Amino acid sequence: IYARENGKGMFFQPDADEGSPLSDPPPVAPKPTPPPRTKPVLKRVK
């Protein structure tokens, strides 16, 4: 999907593997971790 948008049809396989982890996995994993910690902090602050 990302490869088609970038115009790299021949590299759709390598890009999907490298593009997915570098674009979605990393950001998605770190985000879920901080939110839970910020929620309790906000509640305590209130």
Short mmCIF file of N, CA and C in Angstrom, two decimals:
data_model
loop_
_atom_site.label_atom_id
_atom_site.label_comp_id
_atom_site.label_asym_id
_atom_site.label_seq_id
_atom_site.Cartn_x
_atom_site.Cartn_y
_atom_site.Cartn_z
N ILE A 1 0.85 -1.20 0.00
CA ILE A 1 0.00 0.00 0.00
C ILE A 1 0.89 1.26 0.00
N TYR A 2 1.83 1.33 0.95
CA TYR A 2 2.71 2.51 1.02
C TYR A 2 3.56 2.59 -0.25
N ALA A 3 4.02 1.43 -0.73
CA ALA A 3 4.88 1.41 -1.92
C ALA A 3 4.13 1.98 -3.11
N ARG A 4 2.86 1.64 -3.27
CA ARG A 4 2.07 2.14 -4.41
C ARG A 4 1.93 3.66 -4.31
N GLU A 5 1.74 4.17 -3.12
CA GLU A 5 1.58 5.62 -2.97
C GLU A 5 2.89 6.34 -3.29
N ASN A 6 4.01 5.74 -2.89
CA ASN A 6 5.30 6.36 -3.17
C ASN A 6 5.69 6.18 -4.63
N GLY A 7 5.04 5.24 -5.32
CA GLY A 7 5.36 5.01 -6.73
C GLY A 7 6.41 3.93 -6.89
N LYS A 8 6.70 3.17 -5.82
CA LYS A 8 7.70 2.10 -5.93
C LYS A 8 6.98 0.74 -6.00
N GLY A 9 6.45 0.40 -7.16
CA GLY A 9 5.71 -0.86 -7.30
C GLY A 9 6.65 -2.06 -7.21
N MET A 10 7.86 -1.92 -7.77
CA MET A 10 8.80 -3.05 -7.77
C MET A 10 9.35 -3.27 -6.35
N PHE A 11 9.40 -2.23 -5.55
CA PHE A 11 9.96 -2.36 -4.20
C PHE A 11 8.86 -2.39 -3.15
N PHE A 12 7.66 -2.80 -3.59
CA PHE A 12 6.52 -2.80 -2.66
C PHE A 12 6.79 -3.77 -1.51
N GLN A 13 7.52 -4.88 -1.79
CA GLN A 13 7.78 -5.87 -0.73
C GLN A 13 8.79 -5.33 0.30
N PRO A 14 9.99 -4.92 -0.15
CA PRO A 14 11.01 -4.39 0.78
C PRO A 14 10.50 -3.16 1.52
N ASP A 15 9.79 -2.29 0.81
CA ASP A 15 9.29 -1.06 1.45
C ASP A 15 8.24 -1.39 2.51
N ALA A 16 7.40 -2.37 2.19
CA ALA A 16 6.33 -2.74 3.14
C ALA A 16 6.98 -3.20 4.45
N ASP A 17 8.05 -3.97 4.34
CA ASP A 17 8.71 -4.48 5.57
C ASP A 17 9.43 -3.33 6.29
N GLU A 18 10.21 -2.57 5.53
CA GLU A 18 10.98 -1.48 6.15
C GLU A 18 10.07 -0.28 6.46
N GLY A 19 9.16 0.00 5.54
CA GLY A 19 8.28 1.16 5.71
C GLY A 19 7.30 0.95 6.86
N SER A 20 6.79 -0.27 6.99
CA SER A 20 5.79 -0.52 8.06
C SER A 20 6.41 -0.29 9.44
N PRO A 21 7.49 -1.01 9.77
CA PRO A 21 8.10 -0.87 11.10
C PRO A 21 8.63 0.54 11.34
N LEU A 22 9.17 1.15 10.29
CA LEU A 22 9.76 2.49 10.48
C LEU A 22 8.66 3.56 10.52
N SER A 23 7.53 3.26 9.91
CA SER A 23 6.46 4.28 9.86
C SER A 23 5.37 4.03 10.91
N ASP A 24 4.86 2.79 10.97
CA ASP A 24 3.73 2.55 11.89
C ASP A 24 4.17 1.90 13.20
N PRO A 25 4.71 0.69 13.19
CA PRO A 25 5.04 -0.05 14.42
C PRO A 25 5.71 0.81 15.48
N PRO A 26 6.87 1.44 15.19
CA PRO A 26 7.57 2.23 16.21
C PRO A 26 6.67 3.29 16.86
N PRO A 27 6.07 4.18 16.08
CA PRO A 27 5.22 5.24 16.63
C PRO A 27 4.03 4.68 17.39
N VAL A 28 3.45 3.61 16.88
CA VAL A 28 2.25 3.03 17.53
C VAL A 28 2.63 2.43 18.89
N ALA A 29 3.78 1.78 18.97
CA ALA A 29 4.16 1.12 20.23
C ALA A 29 4.45 2.16 21.33
N PRO A 30 5.30 3.15 21.06
CA PRO A 30 5.64 4.18 22.05
C PRO A 30 4.42 4.98 22.49
N LYS A 31 3.52 5.28 21.57
CA LYS A 31 2.34 6.09 21.92
C LYS A 31 1.50 5.42 23.02
N PRO A 32 1.11 4.15 22.86
CA PRO A 32 0.28 3.48 23.87
C PRO A 32 0.94 3.50 25.25
N THR A 33 2.26 3.47 25.31
CA THR A 33 2.94 3.44 26.62
C THR A 33 2.80 4.78 27.36
N PRO A 34 3.16 5.91 26.75
CA PRO A 34 3.07 7.22 27.43
C PRO A 34 1.64 7.58 27.87
N PRO A 35 0.64 7.41 27.01
CA PRO A 35 -0.74 7.77 27.37
C PRO A 35 -1.16 7.24 28.74
N PRO A 36 -1.00 5.93 29.00
CA PRO A 36 -1.42 5.36 30.30
C PRO A 36 -0.75 6.09 31.46
N ARG A 37 0.50 6.47 31.29
CA ARG A 37 1.22 7.14 32.38
C ARG A 37 0.72 8.59 32.53
N THR A 38 0.37 9.20 31.41
CA THR A 38 -0.09 10.60 31.50
C THR A 38 -1.49 10.66 32.12
N LYS A 39 -2.32 9.67 31.83
CA LYS A 39 -3.69 9.68 32.37
C LYS A 39 -3.68 9.72 33.91
N PRO A 40 -2.96 8.79 34.55
CA PRO A 40 -2.91 8.79 36.02
C PRO A 40 -2.34 10.11 36.55
N VAL A 41 -1.36 10.65 35.85
CA VAL A 41 -0.74 11.91 36.29
C VAL A 41 -1.77 13.03 36.25
N LEU A 42 -2.54 13.09 35.16
CA LEU A 42 -3.54 14.16 35.04
C LEU A 42 -4.59 14.01 36.16
N LYS A 43 -4.97 12.78 36.44
CA LYS A 43 -5.98 12.56 37.48
C LYS A 43 -5.43 13.00 38.84
N ARG A 44 -4.18 12.68 39.10
CA ARG A 44 -3.58 13.06 40.38
C ARG A 44 -3.47 14.59 40.48
N VAL A 45 -3.12 15.20 39.33
CA VAL A 45 -2.97 16.67 39.34
C VAL A 45 -4.31 17.32 39.66
N LYS A 46 -5.38 16.76 39.09
CA LYS A 46 -6.72 17.34 39.33
C LYS A 46 -7.07 17.15 40.80
#
